[in-house]
CSV table of C-alpha atoms and ligand atoms in Angstrom, one decimal:
chain,number,residue,atom,x,y,z
A,1,MET,CA,2.2,-9.6,17.6
A,2,LYS,CA,5.2,-8.5,19.8
A,3,THR,CA,8.6,-10.7,20.2
A,4,ARG,CA,12.1,-9.8,21.0
A,5,ILE,CA,12.5,-9.7,16.8
A,6,THR,CA,9.3,-8.0,16.6
A,7,GLU,CA,10.7,-5.3,19.3
A,8,LEU,CA,14.7,-5.9,18.1
A,9,LEU,CA,13.9,-4.6,14.5
A,10,GLY,CA,10.7,-2.7,14.5
A,11,ILE,CA,8.7,-4.6,12.1
A,12,GLU,CA,4.8,-5.3,12.8
A,13,HIS,CA,4.7,-9.1,12.0
A,14,PRO,CA,7.0,-12.2,12.7
A,15,ILE,CA,7.4,-13.2,9.5
A,16,PHE,CA,10.7,-12.6,7.2
A,17,GLN,CA,11.1,-12.8,3.4
A,18,ALA,CA,14.0,-15.0,3.0
A,19,ALA,CA,17.0,-13.8,1.2
A,20,MET,CA,17.1,-16.2,-2.0
A,21,SER,CA,20.0,-15.0,-4.5
A,22,TRP,CA,17.7,-13.7,-8.3
A,23,ALA,CA,14.5,-14.5,-6.8
A,24,SER,CA,14.9,-11.3,-4.0
A,25,SER,CA,17.7,-9.9,-5.9
A,26,ASN,CA,16.0,-6.8,-6.7
A,27,ALA,CA,13.3,-4.0,-5.1
A,28,PRO,CA,10.4,-4.7,-5.7
A,29,LEU,CA,10.1,-7.8,-3.6
A,30,VAL,CA,11.8,-6.5,-0.7
A,31,ILE,CA,9.8,-2.9,-0.2
A,32,ALA,CA,6.7,-4.8,-1.1
A,33,VAL,CA,7.2,-6.8,2.2
A,34,SER,CA,8.7,-5.0,4.6
A,35,ASN,CA,5.7,-2.1,3.7
A,36,ALA,CA,3.1,-4.6,4.6
A,37,GLY,CA,4.9,-4.8,7.9
A,38,GLY,CA,7.4,-7.6,7.5
A,39,MET,CA,11.2,-8.1,7.1
A,40,GLY,CA,12.1,-8.1,3.2
A,41,VAL,CA,15.5,-9.1,2.6
A,42,LEU,CA,17.8,-8.2,-0.9
A,43,GLY,CA,19.3,-11.1,-1.5
A,44,ALA,CA,22.9,-9.3,-2.9
A,45,GLY,CA,24.6,-12.4,-3.2
A,46,PRO,CA,24.9,-12.3,-7.1
A,47,LEU,CA,24.8,-9.1,-7.0
A,48,ARG,CA,27.6,-7.1,-8.5
A,49,PRO,CA,28.6,-3.7,-6.2
A,50,ALA,CA,27.3,-1.4,-8.3
A,51,ASP,CA,23.5,-3.1,-8.9
A,52,CYS,CA,23.6,-3.4,-5.0
A,53,SER,CA,23.9,0.1,-4.8
A,54,ARG,CA,21.2,1.2,-6.9
A,55,LEU,CA,18.7,-1.2,-5.6
A,56,LEU,CA,19.4,-0.1,-1.7
A,57,GLY,CA,18.6,3.4,-3.2
A,58,GLU,CA,15.6,2.3,-4.8
A,59,ILE,CA,14.3,-0.1,-1.8
A,60,ARG,CA,15.4,3.2,0.5
A,61,ALA,CA,13.0,5.3,-2.1
A,62,GLY,CA,9.9,2.4,-1.6
A,63,THR,CA,10.1,2.2,2.0
A,64,LYS,CA,10.1,3.8,5.4
A,65,LYS,CA,10.0,0.3,6.7
A,66,PRO,CA,13.0,-1.3,7.8
A,67,PHE,CA,14.7,-4.3,5.8
A,68,GLY,CA,17.5,-6.2,5.8
A,69,VAL,CA,20.7,-7.9,3.4
A,70,ASN,CA,21.5,-11.0,3.0
A,71,ILE,CA,25.6,-11.1,2.2
A,72,PRO,CA,27.1,-14.5,2.0
A,73,LEU,CA,30.4,-13.9,3.5
A,74,ASN,CA,32.4,-16.6,1.9
A,75,GLY,CA,31.1,-15.0,-1.7
A,76,ALA,CA,34.1,-13.5,-4.1
A,77,ARG,CA,32.0,-10.2,-3.6
A,78,ALA,CA,31.4,-10.2,0.1
A,79,PRO,CA,34.3,-7.2,1.1
A,80,GLU,CA,33.1,-4.5,-1.4
A,81,LEU,CA,29.2,-5.0,-0.5
A,82,LEU,CA,29.5,-5.2,2.9
A,83,GLU,CA,31.3,-2.0,2.2
A,84,ILE,CA,28.4,-0.3,0.4
A,85,SER,CA,25.6,-2.0,3.2
A,86,LEU,CA,28.1,-0.1,5.4
A,87,ARG,CA,28.2,3.4,3.6
A,88,LYS,CA,24.6,3.3,3.1
A,89,LYS,CA,23.6,2.6,6.6
A,90,ILE,CA,21.2,-0.3,6.2
A,91,PRO,CA,19.7,-1.7,9.2
A,92,VAL,CA,19.6,-5.0,9.2
A,93,MET,CA,22.2,-7.5,8.1
A,94,VAL,CA,21.2,-11.4,7.7
A,95,ALA,CA,24.7,-12.9,6.9
A,96,SER,CA,25.0,-16.6,6.0
A,97,GLN,CA,28.3,-18.3,4.7
A,98,GLY,CA,30.4,-17.2,7.0
A,99,GLY,CA,31.7,-16.0,10.6
A,100,PRO,CA,30.7,-12.4,12.3
A,101,ARG,CA,32.7,-10.9,14.5
A,102,GLU,CA,35.3,-8.7,11.8
A,103,HIS,CA,32.4,-7.2,10.7
A,104,LEU,CA,30.2,-6.1,13.6
A,105,PRO,CA,32.6,-3.1,15.4
A,106,ARG,CA,32.0,-1.7,12.1
A,107,PHE,CA,27.4,-2.3,11.6
A,108,ARG,CA,27.1,-1.9,15.4
A,109,ALA,CA,28.6,2.1,14.7
A,110,ILE,CA,26.1,2.5,11.8
A,111,GLY,CA,23.2,1.0,14.5
A,112,ALA,CA,22.5,-1.5,12.3
A,113,LYS,CA,21.6,-5.0,13.5
A,114,TRP,CA,23.0,-8.4,12.9
A,115,LEU,CA,21.6,-11.6,11.7
A,116,GLN,CA,23.6,-14.9,11.6
A,117,VAL,CA,22.2,-17.8,9.6
A,118,VAL,CA,23.3,-20.9,10.9
A,119,ALA,CA,22.1,-25.0,10.3
A,120,SER,CA,23.5,-26.1,13.6
A,121,VAL,CA,23.5,-26.2,16.8
A,122,GLU,CA,27.9,-25.5,17.1
A,123,HIS,CA,27.5,-22.4,14.9
A,124,ALA,CA,24.2,-21.3,16.5
A,125,LYS,CA,26.5,-20.7,20.2
A,126,LYS,CA,29.4,-20.0,18.3
A,127,ALA,CA,27.6,-16.7,17.1
A,128,GLU,CA,26.5,-16.3,20.0
A,129,ALA,CA,29.4,-15.9,21.5
A,130,ALA,CA,30.2,-13.5,18.7
A,131,GLY,CA,28.0,-11.2,20.1
A,132,VAL,CA,25.4,-11.0,16.8
A,133,ASP,CA,21.5,-10.0,18.0
A,134,ALA,CA,19.7,-12.5,16.5
A,135,LEU,CA,20.0,-15.9,14.7
A,136,VAL,CA,18.2,-17.1,11.7
A,137,VAL,CA,17.8,-21.3,12.1
A,138,ASP,CA,17.4,-23.3,8.6
A,139,GLY,CA,15.9,-26.9,8.8
A,140,ALA,CA,16.3,-29.4,5.5
A,141,GLU,CA,13.2,-28.7,4.4
A,142,ALA,CA,14.3,-25.1,3.0
A,143,GLY,CA,15.4,-24.9,-0.4
A,144,GLY,CA,19.2,-23.5,-1.2
A,145,HIS,CA,21.2,-24.5,1.5
A,146,PRO,CA,19.4,-26.8,4.1
A,147,PRO,CA,21.8,-28.3,7.0
A,148,PRO,CA,24.4,-30.9,5.4
A,149,SER,CA,23.5,-33.0,9.0
A,150,ASN,CA,19.4,-32.9,7.3
A,151,VAL,CA,18.4,-32.6,10.6
A,152,GLY,CA,14.6,-31.5,10.2
A,153,THR,CA,13.1,-27.7,11.1
A,154,ILE,CA,11.1,-28.6,14.0
A,155,VAL,CA,14.0,-30.4,15.7
A,156,LEU,CA,16.9,-27.8,15.1
A,157,VAL,CA,15.0,-24.6,16.2
A,158,ARG,CA,13.9,-26.1,19.7
A,159,ARG,CA,17.3,-27.7,20.3
A,160,ILE,CA,18.6,-24.6,19.4
A,161,VAL,CA,16.0,-21.9,21.3
A,162,ARG,CA,16.6,-24.3,24.1
A,163,ALA,CA,20.8,-24.2,23.8
A,164,THR,CA,21.1,-20.0,23.0
A,165,ARG,CA,19.3,-17.1,24.4
A,166,LEU,CA,19.4,-15.6,21.2
A,167,PRO,CA,15.8,-14.7,19.8
A,168,VAL,CA,15.8,-17.5,16.4
A,169,VAL,CA,14.1,-16.5,13.7
A,170,ALA,CA,12.8,-19.9,12.4
A,171,SER,CA,13.2,-21.3,8.4
A,172,GLY,CA,12.7,-23.8,6.2
A,173,GLY,CA,9.3,-25.8,5.2
A,174,VAL,CA,6.9,-23.0,6.1
A,175,ALA,CA,4.7,-21.5,3.0
A,176,ASP,CA,1.8,-20.5,5.2
A,177,GLY,CA,0.4,-18.9,8.6
A,178,ALA,CA,-0.3,-22.2,10.6
A,179,GLY,CA,3.4,-23.6,9.8
A,180,ILE,CA,4.4,-19.7,11.8
A,181,ALA,CA,2.0,-20.4,14.6
A,182,ALA,CA,3.8,-23.5,15.1
A,183,LEU,CA,7.2,-22.8,14.9
A,184,LEU,CA,6.5,-20.2,17.1
A,185,ALA,CA,4.5,-22.0,19.3
A,186,LEU,CA,8.7,-24.2,19.6
A,187,GLY,CA,9.5,-20.5,20.4
A,188,ALA,CA,10.9,-19.2,17.7
A,189,GLU,CA,10.5,-15.3,17.3
A,190,ALA,CA,9.9,-14.8,14.2
A,191,VAL,CA,9.4,-17.6,11.1
A,192,GLN,CA,11.2,-16.4,7.4
A,193,LEU,CA,9.5,-17.7,4.3
A,194,GLY,CA,11.6,-18.4,0.8
A,195,THR,CA,10.0,-20.6,-1.5
A,196,ARG,CA,6.0,-19.1,-0.9
A,197,PHE,CA,7.8,-15.8,-1.7
A,198,ILE,CA,9.3,-16.8,-5.2
A,199,ALA,CA,5.0,-17.0,-6.4
A,200,THR,CA,4.9,-13.5,-6.0
A,201,PRO,CA,4.4,-11.5,-9.3
A,202,GLU,CA,7.5,-8.9,-7.2
A,203,ALA,CA,9.8,-12.4,-7.5
A,204,SER,CA,12.7,-11.5,-9.8
A,205,VAL,CA,12.9,-15.3,-11.7
A,206,HIS,CA,11.7,-16.1,-14.9
A,207,GLU,CA,8.0,-16.9,-15.1
A,208,ASN,CA,8.9,-20.5,-15.8
A,209,TYR,CA,10.7,-21.3,-12.0
A,210,LYS,CA,7.4,-19.5,-10.4
A,211,ARG,CA,5.9,-22.0,-12.9
A,212,ALA,CA,7.7,-24.9,-11.7
A,213,VAL,CA,7.2,-23.9,-7.9
A,214,LEU,CA,3.7,-24.2,-8.3
A,215,ALA,CA,4.1,-27.7,-9.6
A,216,ALA,CA,5.8,-29.4,-7.7
A,217,ASP,CA,4.5,-31.3,-4.5
A,218,VAL,CA,6.0,-31.8,-1.5
A,219,HIS,CA,8.3,-34.7,-2.5
A,220,ASP,CA,9.7,-33.0,-5.5
A,221,THR,CA,13.1,-31.3,-4.1
A,222,CYS,CA,16.3,-33.6,-3.4
A,223,LEU,CA,19.4,-32.5,-2.7
A,224,VAL,CA,22.9,-32.1,-4.9
A,225,GLY,CA,26.3,-30.9,-4.9
A,226,PRO,CA,29.3,-31.0,-2.0
A,227,PRO,CA,27.7,-32.9,0.7
A,228,ALA,CA,29.3,-30.5,3.2
A,229,LEU,CA,27.4,-28.1,1.3
A,230,PRO,CA,24.4,-29.6,-0.4
A,231,ILE,CA,21.4,-27.4,-2.0
A,232,ARG,CA,18.0,-28.2,-1.8
A,233,GLN,CA,16.2,-27.6,-5.2
A,234,LEU,CA,13.2,-29.2,-7.4
A,235,LYS,CA,13.9,-32.2,-9.0
A,236,ASN,CA,14.7,-32.1,-13.1
A,237,ALA,CA,17.1,-32.8,-15.5
A,238,PHE,CA,19.6,-32.1,-14.1
A,239,THR,CA,19.4,-33.2,-11.1
A,240,GLN,CA,18.3,-37.0,-12.4
A,241,LYS,CA,21.7,-36.6,-14.5
A,242,PHE,CA,23.3,-35.5,-11.1
A,243,GLN,CA,22.7,-38.4,-9.5
A,244,ALA,CA,22.9,-40.9,-12.0
A,245,ALA,CA,26.6,-39.5,-12.3
A,246,ARG,CA,29.8,-41.3,-10.6
A,247,GLU,CA,31.1,-39.6,-8.2
A,248,ASP,CA,34.1,-38.2,-9.7
A,249,GLU,CA,31.7,-37.0,-12.2
A,250,ARG,CA,29.1,-35.1,-10.2
A,251,GLU,CA,31.5,-31.5,-10.0
A,252,ALA,CA,31.6,-31.1,-13.6
A,253,LEU,CA,27.8,-31.5,-13.8
A,254,PHE,CA,27.5,-29.5,-10.9
A,255,LYS,CA,28.9,-26.6,-12.4
A,256,ALA,CA,27.5,-27.2,-15.8
A,257,SER,CA,24.3,-26.2,-14.1
A,258,SER,CA,23.3,-23.1,-11.9
A,259,LEU,CA,20.5,-21.0,-10.1
A,260,LYS,CA,21.4,-18.1,-12.7
A,261,LYS,CA,20.3,-20.7,-16.1
A,262,ALA,CA,17.2,-21.6,-13.7
A,263,ALA,CA,16.3,-18.2,-12.3
A,264,LEU,CA,17.3,-15.7,-15.6
A,265,GLU,CA,17.1,-17.9,-18.4
A,266,GLY,CA,13.9,-19.7,-17.6
A,267,ASP,CA,15.9,-23.0,-18.4
A,268,VAL,CA,14.0,-25.2,-15.4
A,269,GLU,CA,15.1,-28.9,-16.9
A,270,TRP,CA,18.5,-28.1,-16.7
A,271,GLY,CA,18.9,-25.2,-14.2
A,272,ARG,CA,19.5,-25.0,-10.4
A,273,VAL,CA,15.0,-24.6,-9.8
A,274,GLU,CA,16.2,-24.0,-5.7
A,275,ALA,CA,12.5,-24.2,-3.8
A,276,GLY,CA,11.8,-26.2,-0.2
A,277,GLN,CA,9.8,-28.7,0.2
A,278,SER,CA,7.3,-25.9,0.6
A,279,ALA,CA,6.5,-26.0,-2.8
A,280,GLY,CA,4.2,-28.9,-2.2
A,281,LEU,CA,2.6,-26.2,-0.3
A,282,VAL,CA,2.3,-23.4,-2.7
A,283,ASP,CA,-0.4,-22.7,-6.0
A,284,GLU,CA,-1.2,-19.4,-6.2
A,285,ILE,CA,1.3,-16.6,-7.6
A,286,LEU,CA,-0.2,-13.7,-5.7
A,287,PRO,CA,1.0,-10.0,-4.8
A,288,ALA,CA,3.6,-10.2,-2.0
A,289,ALA,CA,1.3,-7.7,0.2
A,290,GLU,CA,-1.8,-10.2,-0.3
A,291,VAL,CA,0.9,-13.4,1.3
A,292,MET,CA,1.3,-10.9,3.8
A,293,LYS,CA,-2.1,-10.1,4.7
A,294,ARG,CA,-3.5,-14.0,4.2
A,295,LEU,CA,0.0,-14.9,6.6
A,296,VAL,CA,-1.2,-12.9,9.3
A,297,GLN,CA,-5.2,-14.2,9.3
A,298,GLU,CA,-4.1,-17.9,9.0
A,299,MET,CA,-1.0,-17.1,12.0
A,300,GLU,CA,-4.6,-15.7,13.7
A,301,GLN,CA,-6.9,-18.7,12.9
A,302,ALA,CA,-4.0,-21.5,14.0
A,303,ARG,CA,-3.8,-19.7,17.4
A,304,ASN,CA,-7.7,-19.7,18.1
A,305,ARG,CA,-7.5,-23.2,16.8
A,306,LEU,CA,-5.3,-23.8,19.8
A,307,ALA,CA,-6.8,-21.9,22.3
A,308,SER,CA,-10.3,-23.6,21.8
A,309,LEU,CA,-9.3,-27.2,21.6
B,401,FMN,C1,15.9,-19.4,-4.6
B,401,FMN,C2,16.4,-19.6,-3.3
B,401,FMN,C3,17.4,-19.0,-3.7
B,401,FMN,C4,18.8,-18.7,-2.1
B,401,FMN,N1,19.4,-18.3,-1.8
B,401,FMN,C5,19.7,-17.6,-0.7
B,401,FMN,C6,21.1,-16.7,-0.7
B,401,FMN,O1,21.7,-16.0,-1.2
B,401,FMN,N2,21.3,-16.1,0.7
B,401,FMN,C7,21.1,-17.1,1.9
B,401,FMN,O2,21.2,-17.0,2.6
B,401,FMN,N3,19.7,-18.4,1.5
B,401,FMN,C8,19.4,-18.6,0.5
B,401,FMN,N4,18.3,-19.6,1.1
B,401,FMN,C9,17.7,-19.8,1.9
B,401,FMN,C10,16.4,-19.1,1.8
B,401,FMN,O3,17.5,-17.9,2.6
B,401,FMN,C11,15.7,-19.4,2.9
B,401,FMN,O4,16.5,-20.2,3.6
B,401,FMN,C12,15.0,-20.7,2.4
B,401,FMN,O5,14.1,-20.5,1.4
B,401,FMN,C13,14.0,-21.6,3.3
B,401,FMN,O6,13.2,-22.6,3.5
B,401,FMN,P1,12.2,-22.2,2.5
B,401,FMN,O7,12.6,-21.9,1.0
B,401,FMN,O8,10.8,-23.6,2.7
B,401,FMN,O9,11.0,-20.9,2.8
B,401,FMN,C14,17.8,-19.3,-1.0
B,401,FMN,C15,16.5,-20.0,-1.0
B,401,FMN,C16,16.0,-20.5,-2.4
B,401,FMN,C17,15.0,-20.9,-1.9
């Protein structure tokens, strides 16, 4: 299947493995997805610069195919991570949480494509004006940081496809090929899946985290954190305490928990088990290459089903 995104990035399938701090902050998942014809994305946000540099070397050694690097631009380490990405001549930047304008010329100079993660029409238009190559549009179902406006993927993707001329990668709430086909039908030119790829042997989170994702149903997530930058995660002891707490107690509670606690230590009761509503659609741990194979097959089945109606 050819779309403007597959052509722009030189990938076989219009499928992205979403950047996920800790879950995709290692080489094996990125390599497996890129080798299977999708776009593997390194979640560089939590990495120390030296580790990021090493992992980029490992990814280069593991795949000849294109891959991406995600850097949340508001992070304290973002300047160093950007420098390393430039030095390593990465093919694709997937930037979130900050404006692209000042960085674009240097990434253009190394031939990299720049995709900007947005969660509103306003930010989509700003990114288009700044000259990015494509948008990743996150809807409310997404794990991690969904839009504060709480607009769902179907509505937000459609709105942004109509509002800009850029190709759109739709993200949030998709765990199978039928979901991919649905978003392509809305005008997206690729679809990104995060939570689905947590349930793979390659994802670099604790087994308890993977099992919690498998056990969750579609209504088992909630939002925590500051209302301007909410986080979608699985309900657990921490979210219960956070939601029952007084407004003035919440900041301290939020800081006492972390994604790292759940992802690396396996504390899925008091850590932040970030995952999307699509956790309710994931019930099996499968190698990432097998996930990719099934996604492509299911996408074809969905297309055929529609064509036969
Ligand atoms: C554990 C986890 C960590 C995430 N970390 C990041 C991150 O570091 N940077 C980013 O841009 N998005 C991050 N996200 C959001 C994903 O890139 C993606 O938008 C989301 O997973 C899509 O929704 P889905 O989980 O329903 O597929 C994270 C999501 C999860 C579940």
